[in-house]
Short mmCIF file of C-alpha atoms in Angstrom, two decimals:
data_model
loop_
_atom_site.label_atom_id
_atom_site.label_comp_id
_atom_site.label_asym_id
_atom_site.label_seq_id
_atom_site.Cartn_x
_atom_site.Cartn_y
_atom_site.Cartn_z
CA UNK A 1 -74.87 -33.19 56.77
CA UNK A 2 -77.47 -34.36 53.99
CA UNK A 3 -80.24 -33.02 55.87
CA UNK A 4 -78.50 -29.48 55.66
CA UNK A 5 -78.18 -29.79 51.77
CA UNK A 6 -81.71 -30.96 51.45
CA UNK A 7 -83.06 -28.04 52.96
CA UNK A 8 -80.98 -25.81 51.04
CA UNK A 9 -82.24 -27.56 47.70
CA UNK A 10 -85.70 -27.28 49.20
CA UNK A 11 -84.90 -23.31 49.39
CA UNK A 12 -83.64 -23.15 46.00
CA UNK A 13 -86.86 -24.79 44.44
CA UNK A 14 -89.28 -22.64 46.60
CA UNK A 15 -87.45 -19.32 45.60
CA UNK A 16 -87.18 -20.90 42.00
CA UNK A 17 -90.92 -21.39 42.12
CA UNK A 18 -91.63 -17.96 43.88
CA UNK A 19 -89.72 -16.17 41.29
CA UNK A 20 -91.38 -17.92 38.37
CA UNK A 21 -94.95 -17.04 39.78
CA UNK A 22 -94.19 -13.55 40.12
CA UNK A 23 -92.72 -13.53 36.77
CA UNK A 24 -96.04 -14.40 35.26
CA UNK A 25 -97.63 -11.38 36.66
CA UNK A 26 -95.30 -9.25 35.25
CA UNK A 27 -96.27 -7.54 32.02
CA UNK A 28 -95.41 -8.83 28.64
CA UNK A 29 -93.50 -6.02 26.93
CA UNK A 30 -91.39 -8.60 25.01
CA UNK A 31 -88.46 -10.77 26.12
CA UNK A 32 -85.68 -8.50 25.58
CA UNK A 33 -86.90 -5.56 27.58
CA UNK A 34 -88.27 -8.04 30.30
CA UNK A 35 -85.45 -9.72 30.52
CA UNK A 36 -82.78 -6.98 30.25
CA UNK A 37 -84.45 -4.21 32.41
CA UNK A 38 -87.20 -5.45 34.22
CA UNK A 39 -89.88 -3.83 32.41
CA UNK A 40 -88.73 -0.57 34.01
CA UNK A 41 -91.40 -1.31 36.80
CA UNK A 42 -89.32 -1.84 39.74
CA UNK A 43 -90.74 -0.38 42.64
CA UNK A 44 -88.60 1.21 45.65
CA UNK A 45 -88.48 -1.70 48.15
CA UNK A 46 -87.53 -4.14 45.35
CA UNK A 47 -84.60 -1.64 43.85
CA UNK A 48 -83.31 -1.18 47.37
CA UNK A 49 -82.92 -5.19 47.56
CA UNK A 50 -81.49 -5.11 44.43
CA UNK A 51 -78.88 -2.76 44.69
CA UNK A 52 -77.88 -4.23 48.32
CA UNK A 53 -77.85 -7.74 47.37
CA UNK A 54 -76.22 -7.35 43.73
CA UNK A 55 -73.30 -5.77 45.64
CA UNK A 56 -73.28 -8.70 48.28
CA UNK A 57 -71.98 -11.42 46.09
CA UNK A 58 -69.73 -14.39 47.15
CA UNK A 59 -66.75 -11.99 47.57
CA UNK A 60 -68.57 -9.83 50.33
CA UNK A 61 -70.46 -12.32 51.80
CA UNK A 62 -67.67 -15.30 51.75
CA UNK A 63 -64.61 -13.73 51.03
CA UNK A 64 -64.79 -10.80 52.85
CA UNK A 65 -64.91 -12.54 56.06
CA UNK A 66 -62.45 -14.71 55.37
CA UNK A 67 -60.00 -11.84 55.01
CA UNK A 68 -61.51 -10.09 58.15
CA UNK A 69 -60.41 -13.40 59.74
CA UNK A 70 -57.00 -13.17 58.20
CA UNK A 71 -56.15 -8.86 58.76
CA UNK A 72 -58.83 -8.76 61.46
CA UNK A 73 -61.07 -5.53 62.22
CA UNK A 74 -58.69 -3.48 59.70
CA UNK A 75 -60.37 -5.44 56.92
CA UNK A 76 -64.09 -4.72 58.26
CA UNK A 77 -62.92 -0.81 58.25
CA UNK A 78 -62.04 -1.34 54.93
CA UNK A 79 -65.51 -3.01 54.25
CA UNK A 80 -67.50 -0.56 55.90
CA UNK A 81 -66.54 2.20 53.17
CA UNK A 82 -69.48 0.40 51.23
CA UNK A 83 -71.97 2.22 53.60
CA UNK A 84 -72.25 5.08 51.23
CA UNK A 85 -72.18 3.27 47.86
CA UNK A 86 -75.73 2.95 47.01
CA UNK A 87 -76.16 6.65 47.90
CA UNK A 88 -73.56 7.83 46.00
CA UNK A 89 -74.20 5.88 42.78
CA UNK A 90 -78.00 7.02 42.90
CA UNK A 91 -77.11 10.43 43.69
CA UNK A 92 -74.41 10.76 41.00
CA UNK A 93 -75.39 8.68 38.06
CA UNK A 94 -78.58 7.00 38.99
CA UNK A 95 -81.05 9.27 37.97
CA UNK A 96 -79.60 10.83 35.07
CA UNK A 97 -79.15 7.13 33.55
CA UNK A 98 -82.45 6.48 34.14
CA UNK A 99 -83.72 9.52 32.87
CA UNK A 100 -81.35 9.09 29.78
CA UNK A 101 -82.69 5.46 29.54
CA UNK A 102 -86.31 6.93 29.32
CA UNK A 103 -85.65 9.10 26.93
CA UNK A 104 -83.79 7.20 24.51
CA UNK A 105 -85.28 3.80 25.14
CA UNK A 106 -82.02 2.43 26.15
CA UNK A 107 -82.47 -1.10 27.99
CA UNK A 108 -78.67 -2.23 28.38
CA UNK A 109 -75.31 -0.24 28.90
CA UNK A 110 -74.35 -0.63 25.36
CA UNK A 111 -77.68 1.35 24.07
CA UNK A 112 -76.83 4.00 26.85
CA UNK A 113 -73.20 4.23 25.36
CA UNK A 114 -74.67 4.42 21.40
CA UNK A 115 -77.19 7.11 22.71
CA UNK A 116 -74.04 9.22 23.97
CA UNK A 117 -71.55 8.35 21.63
CA UNK A 118 -72.94 6.96 18.71
CA UNK A 119 -69.93 4.42 17.76
CA UNK A 120 -70.91 1.06 17.06
CA UNK A 121 -67.35 -0.03 17.61
CA UNK A 122 -66.89 1.34 20.66
CA UNK A 123 -70.00 -0.41 21.79
CA UNK A 124 -68.71 -4.00 20.71
CA UNK A 125 -65.35 -2.99 22.15
CA UNK A 126 -66.94 -2.25 25.57
CA UNK A 127 -69.13 -5.38 25.16
CA UNK A 128 -66.16 -7.45 24.81
CA UNK A 129 -64.60 -6.10 27.97
CA UNK A 130 -67.66 -6.51 29.89
CA UNK A 131 -67.85 -10.26 28.90
CA UNK A 132 -64.29 -10.79 29.99
CA UNK A 133 -64.61 -9.35 33.34
CA UNK A 134 -68.10 -10.47 34.00
CA UNK A 135 -67.06 -14.18 33.22
CA UNK A 136 -64.53 -13.46 36.02
CA UNK A 137 -67.04 -11.83 38.40
CA UNK A 138 -69.28 -15.02 37.85
CA UNK A 139 -66.22 -17.42 38.28
CA UNK A 140 -65.69 -15.96 41.65
CA UNK A 141 -69.12 -16.72 42.72
CA UNK A 142 -68.99 -20.14 41.64
CA UNK A 143 -65.89 -20.41 43.19
CA UNK A 144 -67.67 -19.20 46.46
CA UNK A 145 -70.31 -21.45 46.06
CA UNK A 146 -68.07 -24.29 45.76
CA UNK A 147 -66.34 -23.57 48.95
CA UNK A 148 -69.71 -23.54 50.63
CA UNK A 149 -70.85 -26.85 49.23
CA UNK A 150 -67.20 -28.39 49.86
CA UNK A 151 -67.64 -27.57 53.54
CA UNK A 152 -71.07 -29.28 53.76
CA UNK A 153 -70.66 -32.25 51.58
CA UNK A 154 -67.05 -33.05 52.43
CA UNK A 155 -66.36 -33.42 48.91
CA UNK A 156 -63.41 -31.88 47.11
CA UNK A 157 -63.33 -28.62 45.57
CA UNK A 158 -63.92 -29.70 42.10
CA UNK A 159 -66.77 -31.92 42.30
CA UNK A 160 -68.29 -29.00 44.69
CA UNK A 161 -67.56 -26.71 41.70
CA UNK A 162 -69.20 -28.75 39.52
CA UNK A 163 -72.18 -29.61 41.28
CA UNK A 164 -72.68 -25.84 42.58
CA UNK A 165 -72.65 -24.74 38.82
CA UNK A 166 -75.15 -27.30 37.75
CA UNK A 167 -77.60 -26.24 40.16
CA UNK A 168 -77.08 -22.62 39.68
CA UNK A 169 -77.65 -23.32 35.88
CA UNK A 170 -80.60 -25.65 36.63
CA UNK A 171 -81.98 -22.76 38.69
CA UNK A 172 -81.54 -20.15 36.00
CA UNK A 173 -82.92 -22.54 33.57
CA UNK A 174 -86.23 -22.98 35.56
CA UNK A 175 -86.72 -19.41 35.63
CA UNK A 176 -85.31 -18.63 38.92
CA UNK A 177 -83.91 -15.50 37.27
CA UNK A 178 -87.17 -14.25 35.54
CA UNK A 179 -88.44 -11.85 38.57
CA UNK A 180 -84.58 -10.66 39.02
CA UNK A 181 -85.91 -7.80 41.45
CA UNK A 182 -88.27 -10.19 43.10
CA UNK A 183 -85.55 -12.75 43.47
CA UNK A 184 -83.08 -10.33 44.95
CA UNK A 185 -85.86 -9.06 47.43
CA UNK A 186 -86.11 -12.75 48.65
CA UNK A 187 -82.70 -13.21 48.86
CA UNK A 188 -81.89 -9.92 50.70
CA UNK A 189 -84.37 -10.95 53.45
CA UNK A 190 -82.75 -14.23 53.84
CA UNK A 191 -79.18 -12.52 53.91
CA UNK A 192 -80.03 -10.33 56.70
CA UNK A 193 -81.66 -12.78 58.69
CA UNK A 194 -79.14 -15.12 58.05
CA UNK A 195 -76.46 -12.55 59.37
CA UNK A 196 -78.22 -11.83 62.43
CA UNK A 197 -78.70 -15.50 63.42
CA UNK A 198 -75.08 -16.51 62.76
CA UNK A 199 -74.14 -13.32 64.98
CA UNK A 200 -76.27 -14.26 67.84
CA UNK A 201 -75.33 -17.94 67.69
CA UNK A 202 -71.74 -16.84 67.72
CA UNK A 203 -72.31 -14.66 70.62
CA UNK A 204 -74.07 -17.06 72.36
CA UNK A 205 -71.32 -19.92 71.86
CA UNK A 206 -68.41 -17.53 72.50
CA UNK A 207 -69.69 -15.98 75.68
CA UNK A 208 -70.14 -12.42 74.28
CA UNK A 209 -68.40 -9.66 72.27
CA UNK A 210 -66.44 -8.72 75.03
CA UNK A 211 -65.08 -12.28 75.63
CA UNK A 212 -64.58 -13.10 71.88
CA UNK A 213 -62.17 -9.89 71.20
CA UNK A 214 -60.22 -10.41 74.18
CA UNK A 215 -59.58 -13.78 73.09
CA UNK A 216 -58.51 -12.81 69.90
CA UNK A 217 -56.23 -10.23 71.34
CA UNK A 218 -54.13 -13.01 73.24
CA UNK A 219 -54.07 -15.08 69.85
CA UNK A 220 -53.03 -12.08 67.45
CA UNK A 221 -53.38 -8.54 68.74
CA UNK A 222 -52.67 -7.12 65.19
CA UNK A 223 -56.11 -8.01 64.46
CA UNK A 224 -57.47 -5.43 66.48
CA UNK A 225 -55.25 -2.75 65.08
CA UNK A 226 -56.83 -0.29 62.60
CA UNK A 227 -53.75 -1.29 60.20
CA UNK A 228 -53.54 -4.84 61.18
CA UNK A 229 -50.27 -3.80 62.88
CA UNK A 230 -48.96 -2.42 59.59
CA UNK A 231 -50.02 -5.44 57.43
CA UNK A 232 -52.43 -3.02 55.68
CA UNK A 233 -51.37 0.46 54.83
CA UNK A 234 -53.54 3.34 55.77
CA UNK A 235 -53.24 4.02 51.63
CA UNK A 236 -54.16 0.96 50.80
CA UNK A 237 -57.65 0.75 53.09
CA UNK A 238 -58.54 4.11 52.30
CA UNK A 239 -57.82 3.72 48.51
CA UNK A 240 -61.07 1.50 48.85
CA UNK A 241 -63.11 4.69 49.03
CA UNK A 242 -62.02 4.54 45.04
CA UNK A 243 -62.41 0.96 44.44
CA UNK A 244 -65.74 0.30 46.15
CA UNK A 245 -66.78 3.75 46.28
CA UNK A 246 -66.26 6.28 43.64
CA UNK A 247 -65.17 3.70 41.27
CA UNK A 248 -68.26 1.99 41.38
CA UNK A 249 -69.66 4.75 39.26
CA UNK A 250 -68.00 3.08 36.38
CA UNK A 251 -69.19 -0.31 37.05
CA UNK A 252 -71.64 -1.51 34.33
CA UNK A 253 -74.04 -3.15 36.69
CA UNK A 254 -74.37 -0.38 38.49
CA UNK A 255 -75.83 1.77 35.50
CA UNK A 256 -77.84 -1.28 34.58
CA UNK A 257 -79.68 -1.48 37.89
CA UNK A 258 -80.02 2.53 37.96
CA UNK A 259 -81.59 2.28 34.44
CA UNK A 260 -84.60 -0.08 36.16
CA UNK A 261 -86.55 2.09 38.18
CA UNK A 262 -89.82 3.93 37.92
CA UNK A 263 -89.45 7.39 39.44
CA UNK A 264 -87.43 9.68 41.46
CA UNK A 265 -90.00 9.10 44.56
CA UNK A 266 -89.10 5.47 44.48
CA UNK A 267 -85.75 5.79 44.20
CA UNK A 268 -85.63 8.27 46.98
CA UNK A 269 -87.04 5.85 49.27
CA UNK A 270 -85.05 2.70 47.95
CA UNK A 271 -81.70 4.73 48.59
CA UNK A 272 -82.45 5.37 52.48
CA UNK A 273 -83.52 1.51 52.73
CA UNK A 274 -80.70 0.15 50.48
CA UNK A 275 -78.12 1.68 52.48
CA UNK A 276 -79.59 0.33 55.84
CA UNK A 277 -79.73 -3.37 54.19
CA UNK A 278 -76.45 -3.14 52.63
CA UNK A 279 -74.81 -1.53 55.51
CA UNK A 280 -75.93 -4.29 58.14
CA UNK A 281 -75.30 -7.36 55.86
CA UNK A 282 -71.63 -5.96 55.33
CA UNK A 283 -71.10 -4.73 58.60
CA UNK A 284 -72.33 -8.10 60.42
CA UNK A 285 -70.75 -10.77 58.33
CA UNK A 286 -67.37 -9.04 58.15
CA UNK A 287 -67.65 -8.92 61.80
CA UNK A 288 -68.39 -12.76 62.23
CA UNK A 289 -65.63 -13.56 59.74
CA UNK A 290 -63.20 -11.62 62.62
CA UNK A 291 -64.91 -13.14 65.32
CA UNK A 292 -64.29 -16.39 63.62
CA UNK A 293 -60.57 -16.39 64.85
CA UNK A 294 -61.80 -16.90 68.19
CA UNK A 295 -63.34 -20.07 67.34
CA UNK A 296 -60.49 -21.41 65.74
CA UNK A 297 -61.36 -21.08 62.34
CA UNK A 298 -59.14 -21.02 59.54
CA UNK A 299 -58.96 -17.80 57.69
CA UNK A 300 -60.14 -19.02 53.98
CA UNK A 301 -63.19 -18.70 51.99
CA UNK A 302 -65.03 -21.64 53.65
CA UNK A 303 -64.79 -19.78 56.76
CA UNK A 304 -68.38 -18.49 57.05
CA UNK A 305 -69.73 -22.33 55.94
CA UNK A 306 -67.58 -23.65 58.70
CA UNK A 307 -68.94 -21.54 61.01
CA UNK A 308 -72.43 -22.32 60.18
CA UNK A 309 -71.47 -25.81 60.51
CA UNK A 310 -70.02 -25.65 63.85
CA UNK A 311 -72.77 -23.37 65.66
CA UNK A 312 -75.77 -24.55 64.24
CA UNK A 313 -77.75 -27.55 64.16
CA UNK A 314 -77.92 -29.20 60.78
CA UNK A 315 -81.79 -27.64 60.14
CA UNK A 316 -80.64 -24.28 60.97
CA UNK A 317 -77.28 -24.60 58.97
CA UNK A 318 -79.42 -25.51 55.84
CA UNK A 319 -81.72 -22.67 56.17
CA UNK A 320 -78.89 -20.36 56.77
CA UNK A 321 -76.93 -21.37 53.51
CA UNK A 322 -79.75 -19.73 51.83
CA UNK A 323 -77.86 -16.49 52.68
CA UNK A 324 -74.59 -17.06 51.21
CA UNK A 325 -76.39 -18.90 48.21
CA UNK A 326 -78.49 -16.14 48.29
CA UNK A 327 -76.08 -13.59 48.03
CA UNK A 328 -74.45 -15.56 45.16
CA UNK A 329 -77.55 -15.75 43.34
CA UNK A 330 -78.46 -12.53 43.35
CA UNK A 331 -75.24 -11.47 42.22
CA UNK A 332 -75.16 -13.78 39.48
CA UNK A 333 -78.18 -13.27 38.09
CA UNK A 334 -77.56 -9.74 37.45
CA UNK A 335 -74.39 -10.27 36.18
CA UNK A 336 -75.57 -12.97 33.67
CA UNK A 337 -78.08 -10.27 32.47
CA UNK A 338 -75.37 -7.87 31.89
CA UNK A 339 -73.32 -10.56 30.22
CA UNK A 340 -75.93 -11.71 27.69
CA UNK A 341 -77.11 -8.32 27.12
CA UNK A 342 -73.53 -7.27 26.21
CA UNK A 343 -73.68 -10.16 23.62
CA UNK A 344 -77.06 -10.32 22.60
CA UNK A 345 -77.83 -6.85 22.19
CA UNK A 346 -74.36 -5.29 21.56
CA UNK A 347 -73.01 -7.38 19.35
CA UNK A 348 -75.04 -9.97 18.07
CA UNK A 349 -78.20 -7.95 17.17
CA UNK A 350 -75.81 -5.24 15.77
CA UNK A 351 -74.12 -7.68 13.35
CA UNK A 352 -77.07 -9.34 12.33
CA UNK A 353 -80.00 -7.70 13.49
CA UNK A 354 -82.84 -10.33 11.91
CA UNK A 355 -81.76 -12.83 14.35
CA UNK A 356 -84.38 -15.14 15.63
CA UNK A 357 -84.44 -17.50 18.44
CA UNK A 358 -83.12 -14.77 20.76
CA UNK A 359 -84.47 -16.93 23.69
CA UNK A 360 -82.65 -19.79 22.75
CA UNK A 361 -79.40 -18.02 21.88
CA UNK A 362 -79.76 -16.20 25.42
CA UNK A 363 -79.73 -19.43 27.11
CA UNK A 364 -77.18 -21.20 25.15
CA UNK A 365 -74.91 -18.20 26.14
CA UNK A 366 -75.67 -18.51 29.40
CA UNK A 367 -74.72 -21.95 29.76
CA UNK A 368 -71.37 -21.16 27.68
CA UNK A 369 -70.37 -18.39 30.50
CA UNK A 370 -70.94 -20.73 32.91
CA UNK A 371 -68.69 -23.16 31.47
CA UNK A 372 -66.21 -20.62 30.84
CA UNK A 373 -66.23 -19.22 34.50
CA UNK A 374 -66.21 -23.02 36.08
CA UNK A 375 -62.94 -23.43 34.07
CA UNK A 376 -61.41 -20.01 35.25
CA UNK A 377 -61.74 -21.17 38.63
CA UNK A 378 -60.93 -24.98 38.42
CA UNK A 379 -57.94 -23.99 40.40
CA UNK A 380 -59.54 -22.59 43.45
CA UNK A 381 -58.00 -19.05 44.09
CA UNK A 382 -56.09 -18.34 47.36
CA UNK A 383 -58.70 -15.71 48.53
CA UNK A 384 -61.37 -15.03 46.29
CA UNK A 385 -61.68 -11.37 47.14
CA UNK A 386 -58.43 -10.52 45.26
CA UNK A 387 -59.84 -12.31 41.93
CA UNK A 388 -63.13 -10.20 42.63
CA UNK A 389 -61.26 -6.86 43.04
CA UNK A 390 -59.49 -7.78 39.83
CA UNK A 391 -62.83 -8.02 38.05
CA UNK A 392 -64.18 -4.87 39.65
CA UNK A 393 -61.10 -2.83 38.72
CA UNK A 394 -61.12 -3.75 35.26
CA UNK A 395 -64.64 -2.81 34.64
CA UNK A 396 -64.27 0.51 36.40
CA UNK A 397 -61.04 1.13 34.25
CA UNK A 398 -63.24 0.63 30.98
CA UNK A 399 -66.18 2.60 31.90
CA UNK A 400 -65.74 5.04 34.59
CA UNK A 401 -64.53 8.05 32.46
CA UNK A 402 -67.01 7.49 29.52
CA UNK A 403 -70.07 6.97 31.71
CA UNK A 404 -69.05 10.14 34.40
CA UNK A 405 -68.45 12.36 31.24
CA UNK A 406 -71.29 10.94 29.39
CA UNK A 407 -73.81 11.92 31.70
CA UNK A 408 -71.97 15.24 33.12
CA UNK A 409 -70.44 17.06 29.85
CA UNK A 410 -72.53 18.72 27.42
CA UNK A 411 -70.57 17.50 24.39
CA UNK A 412 -69.73 13.61 24.73
CA UNK A 413 -66.53 12.91 23.02
CA UNK A 414 -66.32 9.58 20.95
CA UNK A 415 -62.50 9.51 20.91
CA UNK A 416 -62.37 10.39 24.50
CA UNK A 417 -64.64 7.33 25.04
CA UNK A 418 -62.62 5.09 22.96
CA UNK A 419 -59.33 6.07 24.40
CA UNK A 420 -60.47 6.02 27.94
CA UNK A 421 -61.74 2.54 27.53
CA UNK A 422 -58.62 1.17 26.06
CA UNK A 423 -55.89 3.07 27.97
CA UNK A 424 -57.81 2.60 31.37
CA UNK A 425 -57.90 -1.24 30.83
CA UNK A 426 -54.61 -1.37 29.05
CA UNK A 427 -52.63 0.28 31.63
CA UNK A 428 -54.63 -1.47 34.55
CA UNK A 429 -53.68 -5.06 33.28
CA UNK A 430 -50.14 -3.59 32.34
CA UNK A 431 -49.79 -2.94 36.25
CA UNK A 432 -51.04 -6.15 37.29
CA UNK A 433 -48.84 -8.27 34.71
CA UNK A 434 -45.75 -6.47 35.62
CA UNK A 435 -46.70 -6.37 39.44
CA UNK A 436 -45.95 -2.64 39.89
CA UNK A 437 -47.23 -0.54 42.70
CA UNK A 438 -49.19 2.47 42.29
CA UNK A 439 -48.38 4.26 45.44
CA UNK A 440 -49.77 1.47 47.94
CA UNK A 441 -53.23 2.13 46.35
CA UNK A 442 -55.07 -0.57 44.59
CA UNK A 443 -54.58 -0.61 41.16
CA UNK A 444 -58.03 -0.07 40.18
CA UNK A 445 -57.04 3.68 41.13
CA UNK A 446 -54.37 3.93 38.07
CA UNK A 447 -56.87 2.22 35.58
CA UNK A 448 -59.58 4.69 36.72
CA UNK A 449 -56.79 7.65 36.30
CA UNK A 450 -55.89 6.40 33.09
CA UNK A 451 -59.41 6.16 31.71
CA UNK A 452 -59.82 9.78 32.82
CA UNK A 453 -56.57 11.07 31.18
CA UNK A 454 -57.59 8.93 28.12
CA UNK A 455 -60.68 10.75 27.72
CA UNK A 456 -58.80 13.86 28.10
CA UNK A 457 -56.49 13.03 25.70
CA UNK A 458 -59.37 12.17 23.28
CA UNK A 459 -61.17 15.34 23.89
CA UNK A 460 -58.27 17.36 23.25
CA UNK A 461 -57.39 15.57 19.96
CA UNK A 462 -60.79 16.45 18.94
CA UNK A 463 -60.69 20.14 19.93
CA UNK A 464 -57.66 20.30 18.00
CA UNK A 465 -58.98 18.81 14.93
CA UNK A 466 -62.03 21.21 14.94
CA UNK B 1 -67.85 21.68 30.64
CA UNK B 2 -69.48 20.28 33.53
CA UNK B 3 -73.26 20.76 34.30
CA UNK B 4 -73.40 20.22 37.70
CA UNK B 5 -76.82 20.37 40.09
CA UNK B 6 -77.92 20.20 43.56
CA UNK B 7 -78.22 16.63 43.81
CA UNK B 8 -74.60 15.84 42.70
CA UNK B 9 -73.17 18.39 44.82
CA UNK B 10 -75.09 17.07 47.95
CA UNK B 11 -73.84 13.90 47.17
CA UNK B 12 -70.58 14.43 46.80
CA UNK B 13 -70.35 16.76 49.92
CA UNK B 14 -72.23 14.04 51.86
CA UNK B 15 -69.70 11.22 50.80
CA UNK B 16 -66.86 13.29 51.71
CA UNK B 17 -68.26 13.69 55.03
CA UNK B 18 -68.94 10.19 55.71
CA UNK B 19 -65.29 9.59 54.35
CA UNK B 20 -63.98 12.07 56.96
CA UNK B 21 -65.89 10.57 59.91
CA UNK B 22 -64.56 7.03 59.00
CA UNK B 23 -60.91 8.24 58.44
CA UNK B 24 -60.84 10.35 61.33
CA UNK B 25 -61.64 7.97 63.68
CA UNK B 26 -59.67 5.07 62.40
CA UNK B 27 -56.71 6.97 61.30
CA UNK B 28 -57.07 10.42 62.41
CA UNK B 29 -56.80 9.74 66.48
CA UNK B 30 -53.65 8.46 67.82
CA UNK B 31 -55.25 5.75 69.55
CA UNK B 32 -52.01 4.27 71.03
CA UNK B 33 -50.84 0.59 71.44
CA UNK B 34 -53.38 -2.28 71.18
CA UNK B 35 -52.55 -2.73 74.77
CA UNK B 36 -53.86 0.64 75.77
CA UNK B 37 -57.47 -0.03 74.02
CA UNK B 38 -60.56 0.92 75.44
CA UNK B 39 -63.60 -1.13 74.34
CA UNK B 40 -67.07 -0.08 73.71
CA UNK B 41 -69.89 -3.11 73.23
CA UNK B 42 -66.73 -5.11 73.56
CA UNK B 43 -64.89 -3.81 70.36
CA UNK B 44 -61.93 -1.47 70.09
CA UNK B 45 -62.95 2.12 70.59
CA UNK B 46 -61.52 3.31 67.07
CA UNK B 47 -63.81 0.72 65.71
CA UNK B 48 -66.66 1.20 67.44
CA UNK B 49 -66.29 5.03 66.38
CA UNK B 50 -65.58 4.56 62.80
CA UNK B 51 -67.69 1.88 61.99
CA UNK B 52 -70.58 1.48 64.36
CA UNK B 53 -71.28 5.07 65.09
CA UNK B 54 -70.08 5.83 61.76
CA UNK B 55 -72.85 3.20 60.31
CA UNK B 56 -75.31 5.73 62.42
CA UNK B 57 -73.67 8.97 61.18
CA UNK B 58 -73.92 7.64 57.60
CA UNK B 59 -77.72 6.91 57.80
CA UNK B 60 -78.21 10.29 59.34
CA UNK B 61 -76.18 12.10 56.56
CA UNK B 62 -77.75 10.26 53.85
CA UNK B 63 -81.36 10.68 55.07
CA UNK B 64 -81.06 14.22 55.41
CA UNK B 65 -79.43 14.82 52.03
CA UNK B 66 -82.24 12.43 50.38
CA UNK B 67 -85.22 14.04 52.31
CA UNK B 68 -84.33 17.63 52.28
CA UNK B 69 -82.30 17.92 49.14
CA UNK B 70 -82.91 15.41 46.48
CA UNK B 71 -85.26 15.83 43.53
CA UNK B 72 -88.71 14.35 44.19
CA UNK B 73 -90.45 14.87 40.88
CA UNK B 74 -89.54 12.66 37.73
CA UNK B 75 -88.37 14.05 34.52
#
């Protein structure tokens, strides 16, 4: 299996090199602007791939298929709500945020929040939430990568985690994340190809879809049922149209990406292309997880790696590994930027505007976050997806109301924004801690509703006082 | 209080349509027990209609919305 790993490392090195070369051609608008918003010069195709691949992280590429193997087609059904997300996001907030960013010169979400609500305190509070939830998000991806390395290296989980974190860290350090949009486009191609290759290999080895499905039917007929024989309720599955649907409108990453494109024309093209790319990757990789049951694979986060190992030659497996690694890299690079932006722009530069050595601090901070993230998943989570969704739900609870109201109402309310973030996250965490249920839906729903309620309360109080 | 525009309305409408299709073919129809399933491309009918034909449907509705109703000029 060391051949496999060699090929993967080769892939990482070429990818980093290409990114560096491409980055050199980018304009020199200053480190901050370049690093944080890609100089707002991202073309349609790159934007499409950036959006598609940023959503496809370790959770969807590795974790999702694991649950598809566990619950069956009902989980694939659940994953398919994501077909419409790029369209939804771009249609509701994408262009407005980009417009707002162009007008105010905002390059991070914190800038945008300040431009609407004029409160430093709010920006700092949100930045802290962001750093917390983003660290978890990164942790999930590191754990996902660790599972992949574990399968191919035959090492224990902790060693795999450390090696993988180091690999990503070095990749980042050597400019692998310089041309993020380019990097994501590259990873996107690899992911789509990887999915197709693995699907074809499985269909070949399994004797066709019909045979595979009938085989699964004999093993566990629940896996063919839309609610997995009742293991997943209709409410729970449908609530994902909020968690990974409407709720995404409150995701800071989304807003940050949307701030990066050039023109409406580019945006329109990218919506359709991005939808196709994301849809293909999501559908195929989850279907593969489900099909894995027929091959005797265990339903855990290592399933995709295991399927690749057992159905590809070592060389092909090495090439394929570029896909989940790409999924992770493309997500981590965007999230890391968000994290750094939150710390540097929203907290540090606000407190001490004269700070020099920004580049150095950014790199140091990145390494720090990596350390924290690795620590969070030192004990591997049982299923990555749940931890990932916790992070996403948390972000949505903080941001949903203030992004939507900020963009779509005439007079944004600062008190409303404060209350929405604090109540949203507060109630979200409360429900999680107490393990309360909210009508059988995912807890992100109660978080988002709380954030809306909080905003309304703040708005009401402000009106009463005026 | 909310200022709306064409893009927002179309987006929400299309999103709802896509949801309706997805929901209808997965949960709206009574497909019966697993033993009685029919299969298309080897996969259970409900799944094919909801997620595979549904993918085509989504691309169609999204394509129409973007091409015919989204703003082309940048402000």
